[in-house]
Coordinates of C-alpha atoms in Angstrom, one line a residue:
X1 CA -23.3 19.9 330.3
X2 CA -23.4 17.0 327.8
X3 CA -25.7 17.2 324.8
X4 CA -29.5 15.8 325.0
X5 CA -29.5 14.6 321.2
X6 CA -27.3 14.5 318.1
X7 CA -26.0 17.6 316.1
X8 CA -26.8 17.8 312.7
X9 CA -24.2 20.5 312.3
X10 CA -21.2 18.4 313.7
X11 CA -22.4 15.3 311.7
X12 CA -22.5 17.4 308.5
X13 CA -19.1 18.3 309.4
X14 CA -18.1 15.0 309.7
X15 CA -19.2 13.9 306.4
X16 CA -16.6 16.0 304.9
X17 CA -13.8 14.7 306.9
X18 CA -11.5 11.5 305.7
X19 CA -10.8 8.5 308.0
X20 CA -13.6 8.9 310.5
X21 CA -14.8 6.0 312.4
X22 CA -18.3 6.1 311.8
X23 CA -20.5 4.4 314.2
X24 CA -23.2 5.1 316.7
X25 CA -20.9 6.0 319.2
X26 CA -18.8 8.6 317.3
X27 CA -21.7 10.6 316.2
X28 CA -22.9 10.9 319.9
X29 CA -19.2 12.0 320.6
X30 CA -19.0 14.6 318.2
X31 CA -22.4 15.7 319.2
X32 CA -21.6 16.7 322.5
X33 CA -23.5 13.7 324.1
X34 CA -22.4 11.0 326.5
X35 CA -20.9 8.2 324.7
X36 CA -18.8 4.9 325.4
X37 CA -15.0 5.7 324.7
X38 CA -14.3 1.7 324.5
X39 CA -16.3 0.6 321.9
X40 CA -14.1 -1.1 319.4
X41 CA -14.4 1.3 316.2
X42 CA -13.3 4.2 318.9
X43 CA -10.7 2.2 320.5
X44 CA -9.0 1.1 317.1
X45 CA -9.1 4.7 315.9
X46 CA -7.4 6.0 318.6
X47 CA -4.6 3.3 318.2
X48 CA -4.3 4.0 314.5
X49 CA -3.8 7.7 315.4
X50 CA -0.8 6.7 317.9
X51 CA 0.8 4.3 315.3
X52 CA 0.6 7.5 312.8
X53 CA 2.0 9.8 315.5
X54 CA 4.9 7.6 315.9
X55 CA 5.5 7.3 311.9
X56 CA 5.1 11.2 312.0
X57 CA 7.6 12.3 314.8
X58 CA 10.3 9.9 314.3
X59 CA 10.7 10.3 310.4
X60 CA 13.8 12.2 309.3
X61 CA 15.3 12.3 305.8
X62 CA 18.5 11.1 305.0
X63 CA 21.6 13.0 304.3
X64 CA 21.0 13.0 300.5
X65 CA 17.3 14.8 301.1
X66 CA 18.0 16.9 303.9
X67 CA 16.6 19.8 303.0
X68 CA 13.4 22.0 304.2
X69 CA 11.2 21.0 300.8
X70 CA 11.6 17.6 301.2
X71 CA 11.0 17.6 304.9
X72 CA 7.7 19.9 304.4
X73 CA 6.6 17.7 301.5
X74 CA 6.9 14.6 303.4
X75 CA 5.4 15.6 306.8
X76 CA 2.5 16.9 305.0
X77 CA 1.9 13.5 303.2
X78 CA 2.1 11.8 306.5
X79 CA -0.8 14.3 307.9
X80 CA -2.7 13.8 305.1
X81 CA -2.9 10.2 305.7
X82 CA -4.5 10.1 308.9
X83 CA -5.9 13.9 309.7
X84 CA -9.7 14.7 308.9
X85 CA -8.5 17.6 306.4
X86 CA -5.6 19.3 305.6
X87 CA -5.6 22.7 303.7
X88 CA -2.5 22.4 301.5
X89 CA 1.3 21.2 301.1
X90 CA 2.4 24.0 303.2
X91 CA 1.3 22.7 306.7
X92 CA 4.2 22.4 308.5
X93 CA 4.1 21.2 312.3
X94 CA 7.1 20.5 314.5
X95 CA 7.6 17.2 316.0
X96 CA 6.5 16.0 318.5
X97 CA 3.0 16.2 317.8
X98 CA 0.1 14.6 319.7
X99 CA -3.8 14.0 318.5
X100 CA -6.1 11.7 320.4
X101 CA -8.1 10.8 317.0
X102 CA -6.8 12.7 314.1
X103 CA -10.1 12.3 311.7
X104 CA -11.9 15.1 313.8
X105 CA -8.9 17.4 313.1
X106 CA -9.4 19.8 310.1
X107 CA -6.8 22.6 309.5
X108 CA -6.7 25.4 306.7
X109 CA -3.9 26.9 304.5
X110 CA -0.4 27.5 305.6
X111 CA -1.1 26.0 309.1
X112 CA 2.0 26.0 311.2
X113 CA 2.2 24.7 314.8
X114 CA 5.8 24.8 316.9
X115 CA 7.0 21.9 319.2
X116 CA 4.6 19.7 321.4
X117 CA 1.2 20.7 320.0
X118 CA -1.6 18.3 321.7
X119 CA -5.3 17.9 320.4
X120 CA -7.8 16.1 322.1
X121 CA -10.2 15.8 319.2
X122 CA -13.1 14.0 320.9
X123 CA -15.0 16.6 319.1
X124 CA -14.4 18.2 315.9
X125 CA -11.4 20.8 316.2
X126 CA -11.7 23.4 312.9
X127 CA -8.7 25.6 312.3
X128 CA -8.6 28.3 309.5
X129 CA -6.4 29.3 307.1
X130 CA -2.9 30.9 308.0
X131 CA -3.1 30.1 311.6
X132 CA 0.3 29.8 313.8
X133 CA 0.4 27.8 317.0
X134 CA 3.4 28.2 319.6
X135 CA 5.4 25.6 321.6
X136 CA 3.4 23.5 323.8
X137 CA -0.4 24.5 323.4
X138 CA -3.0 22.1 324.2
X139 CA -6.6 22.0 322.5
X140 CA -9.0 19.8 324.4
X141 CA -12.5 19.2 323.3
X142 CA -12.7 16.4 325.8
X143 CA -14.3 16.5 329.4
X144 CA -16.1 14.4 332.0
X145 CA -19.0 14.6 334.1
X146 CA -18.4 15.6 337.6
X147 CA -20.5 13.1 339.2
X148 CA -18.1 9.9 339.6
X149 CA -20.7 7.3 338.7
X150 CA -20.2 7.6 334.6
X151 CA -16.5 8.1 334.9
X152 CA -16.1 4.6 336.3
X153 CA -18.0 3.4 333.3
X154 CA -15.7 5.3 330.9
X155 CA -18.6 7.5 329.9
X156 CA -17.3 10.7 328.8
X157 CA -18.3 14.1 326.3
X158 CA -17.0 16.4 324.3
X159 CA -17.5 20.0 322.7
X160 CA -16.2 21.4 319.5
X161 CA -13.8 24.0 318.9
X162 CA -13.0 26.2 316.2
X163 CA -10.2 28.6 315.7
X164 CA -10.7 31.2 312.5
X165 CA -8.5 32.5 310.1
X166 CA -5.2 34.5 310.7
X167 CA -4.6 33.7 314.5
X168 CA -1.8 33.6 316.5
X169 CA -1.9 31.4 319.1
X170 CA 0.8 31.9 321.8
X171 CA 3.0 29.5 323.5
X172 CA 1.5 27.3 326.6
X173 CA -2.2 28.1 326.0
X174 CA -4.9 26.1 326.5
X175 CA -7.8 25.8 324.7
X176 CA -11.3 24.0 326.1
X177 CA -14.0 22.5 324.6
X178 CA -17.0 24.5 323.0
X179 CA -14.6 27.5 322.4
X180 CA -15.1 29.6 319.1
X181 CA -12.1 31.9 318.7
X182 CA -12.9 34.4 315.6
X183 CA -10.7 35.7 312.6
X184 CA -7.6 37.6 313.4
X185 CA -7.2 36.9 317.1
X186 CA -4.3 36.7 319.3
X187 CA -4.1 34.5 322.4
X188 CA -1.2 35.6 324.8
X189 CA 1.2 33.0 325.9
X190 CA 0.0 30.9 328.8
X191 CA -3.5 31.7 328.6
X192 CA -6.6 29.5 329.3
X193 CA -9.5 30.1 326.9
X194 CA -12.7 28.9 328.5
X195 CA -15.2 31.1 326.4
X196 CA -15.4 32.7 323.1
X197 CA -13.2 35.2 321.7
X198 CA -14.7 37.6 319.1
X199 CA -12.8 38.3 315.9
X200 CA -10.0 40.9 315.5
X201 CA -9.3 40.6 319.5
X202 CA -6.3 40.1 321.5
X203 CA -7.1 38.1 324.9
X204 CA -4.9 37.0 327.6
X205 CA -5.2 35.6 331.1
X206 CA -6.6 33.0 333.2
X207 CA -9.1 32.6 332.2
X208 CA -8.4 34.8 328.8
X209 CA -10.1 38.0 328.6
X210 CA -10.1 40.4 325.7
X211 CA -7.6 43.4 326.5
X212 CA -7.6 45.1 323.0
X213 CA -9.2 45.0 319.6
X214 CA -7.0 45.2 316.3
X215 CA -8.0 46.5 312.8
X216 CA -10.3 44.3 310.9
X217 CA -8.9 43.0 307.5
X218 CA -10.5 42.3 304.4
X219 CA -10.6 38.8 302.7
X220 CA -7.2 37.5 301.9
X221 CA -6.1 37.5 298.4
X222 CA -4.2 34.6 297.1

């Protein structure tokens, strides 16, 4: 269900993100309220994301600069230009990469995503440090009412997604809005995550269910 009022927590998160399309409908969108996705501020933000994705997905170095250091550095620069937060220059996303807005995506240090990651970030998506994502993963905050009338009017809503530190998201996983995946989790390939997964768990299936716990580790020392 859509939220009845704005979320101070999500508004506080947004205040720390770059490139945010501030407007009334944006605040409703990230708060989980019903909102109009076709207002100019949101439409322009999505168009800007598509331009940035085209640049990211099609850039490749000249022969003289064909090395992993150059590729990593330049791709990180492009990602920082349109995502909400990037933890460090070690971020590595294999193209193609697709995102709905960009400013609502925050990733931590040493983030890696394999080919074909799709993030529908109508609400804020927060990903922790040292997270690995397999190929063909979809992270979708966006949803609609089942009543048809609001869909005819382009009204929708979204719920945030949080993925903790040291998680491994297997290939083909779908993570739906409103889900929090705790630290140290593994999500098995092909799973659909519809509910929270507690820290230090392995979850598999459709819908994903916890099948085992793993040893909890202390704070990572850089």
